[in-house]
PDB file of C-alpha atoms in Angstrom:
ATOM      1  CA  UNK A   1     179.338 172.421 122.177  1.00  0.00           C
ATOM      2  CA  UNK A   2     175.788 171.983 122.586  1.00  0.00           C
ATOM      3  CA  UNK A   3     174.409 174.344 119.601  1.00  0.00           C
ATOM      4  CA  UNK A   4     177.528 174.999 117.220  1.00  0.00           C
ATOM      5  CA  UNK A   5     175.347 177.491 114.882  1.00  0.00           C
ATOM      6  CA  UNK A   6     174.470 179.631 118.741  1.00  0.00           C
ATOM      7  CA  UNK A   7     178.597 179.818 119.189  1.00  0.00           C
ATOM      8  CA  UNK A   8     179.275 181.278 115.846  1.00  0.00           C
ATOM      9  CA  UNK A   9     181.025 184.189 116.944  1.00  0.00           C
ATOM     10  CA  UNK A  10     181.058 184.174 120.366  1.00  0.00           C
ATOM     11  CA  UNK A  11     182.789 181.441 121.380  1.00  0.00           C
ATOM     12  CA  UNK A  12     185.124 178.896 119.346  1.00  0.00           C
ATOM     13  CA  UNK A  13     187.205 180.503 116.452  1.00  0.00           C
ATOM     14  CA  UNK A  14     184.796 179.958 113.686  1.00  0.00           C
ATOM     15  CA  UNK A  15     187.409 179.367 110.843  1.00  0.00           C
ATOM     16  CA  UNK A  16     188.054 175.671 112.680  1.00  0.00           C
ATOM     17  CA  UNK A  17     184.232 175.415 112.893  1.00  0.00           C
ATOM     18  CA  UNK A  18     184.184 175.991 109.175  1.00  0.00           C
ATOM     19  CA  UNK A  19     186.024 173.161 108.818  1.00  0.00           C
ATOM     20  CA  UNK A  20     185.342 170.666 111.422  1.00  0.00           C
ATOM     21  CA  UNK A  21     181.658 171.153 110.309  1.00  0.00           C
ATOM     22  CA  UNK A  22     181.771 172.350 106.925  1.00  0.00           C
ATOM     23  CA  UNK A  23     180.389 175.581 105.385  1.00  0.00           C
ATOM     24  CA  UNK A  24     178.719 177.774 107.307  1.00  0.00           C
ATOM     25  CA  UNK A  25     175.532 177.274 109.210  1.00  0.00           C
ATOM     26  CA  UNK A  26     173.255 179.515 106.584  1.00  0.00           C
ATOM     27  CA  UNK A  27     174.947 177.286 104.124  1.00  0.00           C
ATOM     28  CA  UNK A  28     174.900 173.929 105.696  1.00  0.00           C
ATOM     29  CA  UNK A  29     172.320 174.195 108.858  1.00  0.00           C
ATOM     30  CA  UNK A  30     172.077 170.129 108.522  1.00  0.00           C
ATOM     31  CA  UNK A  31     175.424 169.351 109.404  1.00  0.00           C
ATOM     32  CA  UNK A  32     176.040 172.301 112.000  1.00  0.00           C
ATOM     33  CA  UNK A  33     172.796 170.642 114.086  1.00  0.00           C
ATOM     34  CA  UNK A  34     173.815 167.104 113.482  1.00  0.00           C
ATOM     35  CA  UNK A  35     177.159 168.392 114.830  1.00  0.00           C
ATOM     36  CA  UNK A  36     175.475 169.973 117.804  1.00  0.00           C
ATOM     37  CA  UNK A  37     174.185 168.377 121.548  1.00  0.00           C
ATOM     38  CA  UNK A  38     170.698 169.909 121.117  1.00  0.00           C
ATOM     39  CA  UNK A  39     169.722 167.654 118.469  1.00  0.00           C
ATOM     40  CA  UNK A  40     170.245 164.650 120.744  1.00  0.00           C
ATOM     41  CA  UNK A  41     169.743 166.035 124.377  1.00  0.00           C
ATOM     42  CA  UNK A  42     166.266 163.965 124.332  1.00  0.00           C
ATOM     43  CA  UNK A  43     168.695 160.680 123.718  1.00  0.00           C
ATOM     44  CA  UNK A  44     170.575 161.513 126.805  1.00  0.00           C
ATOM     45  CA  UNK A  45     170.474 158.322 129.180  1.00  0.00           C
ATOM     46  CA  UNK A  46     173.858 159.035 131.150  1.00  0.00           C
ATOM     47  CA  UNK A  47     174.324 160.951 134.288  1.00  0.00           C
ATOM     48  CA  UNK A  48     175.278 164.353 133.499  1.00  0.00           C
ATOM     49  CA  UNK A  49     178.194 166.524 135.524  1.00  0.00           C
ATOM     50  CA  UNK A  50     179.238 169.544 133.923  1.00  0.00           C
ATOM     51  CA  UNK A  51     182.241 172.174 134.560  1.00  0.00           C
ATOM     52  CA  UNK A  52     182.785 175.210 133.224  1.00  0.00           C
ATOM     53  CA  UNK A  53     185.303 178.509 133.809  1.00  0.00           C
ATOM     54  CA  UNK A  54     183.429 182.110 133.882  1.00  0.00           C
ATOM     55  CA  UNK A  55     185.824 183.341 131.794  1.00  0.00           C
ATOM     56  CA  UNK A  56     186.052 180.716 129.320  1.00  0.00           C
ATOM     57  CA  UNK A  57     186.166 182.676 126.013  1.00  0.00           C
ATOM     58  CA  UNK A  58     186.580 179.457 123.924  1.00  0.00           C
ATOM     59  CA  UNK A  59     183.302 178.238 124.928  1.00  0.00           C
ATOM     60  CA  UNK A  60     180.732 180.132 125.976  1.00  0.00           C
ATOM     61  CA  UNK A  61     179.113 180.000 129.232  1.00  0.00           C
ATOM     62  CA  UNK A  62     175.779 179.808 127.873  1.00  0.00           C
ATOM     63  CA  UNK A  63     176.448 176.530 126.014  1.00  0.00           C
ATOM     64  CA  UNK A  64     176.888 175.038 128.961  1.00  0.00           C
ATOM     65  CA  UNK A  65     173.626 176.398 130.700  1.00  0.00           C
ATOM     66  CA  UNK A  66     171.840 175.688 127.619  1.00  0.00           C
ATOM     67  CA  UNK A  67     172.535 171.918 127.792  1.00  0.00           C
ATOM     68  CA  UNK A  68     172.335 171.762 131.414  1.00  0.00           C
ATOM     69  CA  UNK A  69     168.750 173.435 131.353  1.00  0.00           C
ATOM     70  CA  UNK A  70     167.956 171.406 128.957  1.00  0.00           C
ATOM     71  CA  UNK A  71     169.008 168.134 130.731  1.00  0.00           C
ATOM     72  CA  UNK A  72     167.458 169.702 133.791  1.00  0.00           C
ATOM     73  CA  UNK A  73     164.012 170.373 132.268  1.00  0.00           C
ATOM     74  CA  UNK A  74     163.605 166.858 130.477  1.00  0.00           C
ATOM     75  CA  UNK A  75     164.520 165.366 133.512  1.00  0.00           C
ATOM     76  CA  UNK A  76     165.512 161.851 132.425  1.00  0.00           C
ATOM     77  CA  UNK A  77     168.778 162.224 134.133  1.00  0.00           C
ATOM     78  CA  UNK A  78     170.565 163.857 136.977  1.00  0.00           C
ATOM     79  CA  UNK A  79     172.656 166.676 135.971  1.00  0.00           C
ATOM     80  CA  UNK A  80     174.752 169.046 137.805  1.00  0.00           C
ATOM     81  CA  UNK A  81     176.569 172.144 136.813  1.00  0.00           C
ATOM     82  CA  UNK A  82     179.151 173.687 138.616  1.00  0.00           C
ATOM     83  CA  UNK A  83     181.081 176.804 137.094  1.00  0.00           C
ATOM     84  CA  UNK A  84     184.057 178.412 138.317  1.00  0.00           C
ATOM     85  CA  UNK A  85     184.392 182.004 138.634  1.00  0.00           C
ATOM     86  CA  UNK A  86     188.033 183.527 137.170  1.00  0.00           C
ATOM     87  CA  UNK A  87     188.483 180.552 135.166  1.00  0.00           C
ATOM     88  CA  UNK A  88     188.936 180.462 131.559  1.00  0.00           C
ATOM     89  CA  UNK A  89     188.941 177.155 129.386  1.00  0.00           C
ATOM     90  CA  UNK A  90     190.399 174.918 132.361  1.00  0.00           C
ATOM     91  CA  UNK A  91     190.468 174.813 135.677  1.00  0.00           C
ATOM     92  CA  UNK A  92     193.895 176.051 136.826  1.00  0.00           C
ATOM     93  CA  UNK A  93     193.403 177.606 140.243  1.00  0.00           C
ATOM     94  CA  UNK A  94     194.602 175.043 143.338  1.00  0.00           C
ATOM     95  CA  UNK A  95     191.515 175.805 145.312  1.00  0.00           C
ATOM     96  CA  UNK A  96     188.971 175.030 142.591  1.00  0.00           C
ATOM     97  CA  UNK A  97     190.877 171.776 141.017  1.00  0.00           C
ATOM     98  CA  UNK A  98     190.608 170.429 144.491  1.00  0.00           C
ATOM     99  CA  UNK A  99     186.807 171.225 144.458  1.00  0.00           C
ATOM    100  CA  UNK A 100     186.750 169.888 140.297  1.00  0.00           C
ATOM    101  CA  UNK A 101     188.531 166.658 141.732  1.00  0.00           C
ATOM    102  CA  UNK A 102     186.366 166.366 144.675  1.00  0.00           C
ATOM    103  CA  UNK A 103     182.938 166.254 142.426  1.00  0.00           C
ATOM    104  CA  UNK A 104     184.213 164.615 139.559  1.00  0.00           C
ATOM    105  CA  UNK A 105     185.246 161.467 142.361  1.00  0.00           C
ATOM    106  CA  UNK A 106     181.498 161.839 144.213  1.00  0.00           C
ATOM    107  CA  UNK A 107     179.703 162.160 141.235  1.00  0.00           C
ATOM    108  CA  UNK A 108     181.692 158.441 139.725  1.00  0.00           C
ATOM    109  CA  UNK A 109     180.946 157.365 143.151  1.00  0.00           C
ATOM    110  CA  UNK A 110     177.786 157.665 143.333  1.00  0.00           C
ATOM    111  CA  UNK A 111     176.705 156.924 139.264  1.00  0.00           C
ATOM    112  CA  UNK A 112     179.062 154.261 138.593  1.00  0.00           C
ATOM    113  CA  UNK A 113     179.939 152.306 141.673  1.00  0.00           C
ATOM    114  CA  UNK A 114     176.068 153.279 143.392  1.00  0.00           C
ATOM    115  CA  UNK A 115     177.945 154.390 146.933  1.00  0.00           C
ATOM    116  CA  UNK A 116     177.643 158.002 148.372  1.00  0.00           C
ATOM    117  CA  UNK A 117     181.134 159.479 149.418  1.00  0.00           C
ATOM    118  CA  UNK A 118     182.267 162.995 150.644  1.00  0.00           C
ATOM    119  CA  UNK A 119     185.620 163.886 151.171  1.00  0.00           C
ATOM    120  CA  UNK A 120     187.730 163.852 154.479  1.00  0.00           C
ATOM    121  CA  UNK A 121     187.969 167.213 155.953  1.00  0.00           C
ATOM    122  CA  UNK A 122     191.989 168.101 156.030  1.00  0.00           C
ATOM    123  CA  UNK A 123     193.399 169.380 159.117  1.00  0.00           C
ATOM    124  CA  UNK A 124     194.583 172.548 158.832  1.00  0.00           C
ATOM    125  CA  UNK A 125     197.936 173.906 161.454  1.00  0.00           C
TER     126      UNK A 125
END
């Protein structure tokens, strides 16, 4: 979660964020940010792919686009977002884990190993 005290609500079912993070974020706004992406997105050093469903109603879409706009507009790393329309918290439909599996394998490609690679077109009868 990129800004835990922005998903209160929303998003994750505050009673566990009460106590993953402790208290509540008018109570305890030190640990909810130390807890939270934004307070570090200026350390970020790594290469940066991120997936998310449209529907996801455990985490919000907008955490995502905060972090990735964020990553985006420091610019110290390449980032890429890709979200996935009808698709809750995991990518379930056949068409769109092929397309998850096929970015996940050229992003490591190209970040970890330095090669480009694209994926062989299927035949189709």
């Amino acid at each position: 979660v990129y800004n835990w005290a922005a998903e209160t609500g929303p998003g994750f079912n505050f009673d566990v964020s009460l106590w993953y993070i402790g208290g509540t974020p008018w109570d305890n706004p030190e640990e909810w940010a130390k807890r939270s992406a934004i307070t570090y997105v200026k350390d970020v050093r790594t290469p940066v792919i991120l997936f998310h469903g449209g529907r996801d109603t455990t985490s919000s879409v907008n955490q995502s686009l905060m972090f990735f706009t964020a990553l985006r507009d420091i610019g110290q790393v390449p980032v890429r977002y890709v979200k996935f329309p009808r698709e809750g918290h995991g990518i379930r439909e056949p068409r769109h884990r092929r397309i998850l599996m096929i970015e996940e394998i050229r992003w490591f490609e190209k970040y970890v190993r330095g090669k480009d690679w694209s994926c062989k077109k299927r035949k189709i009868s």
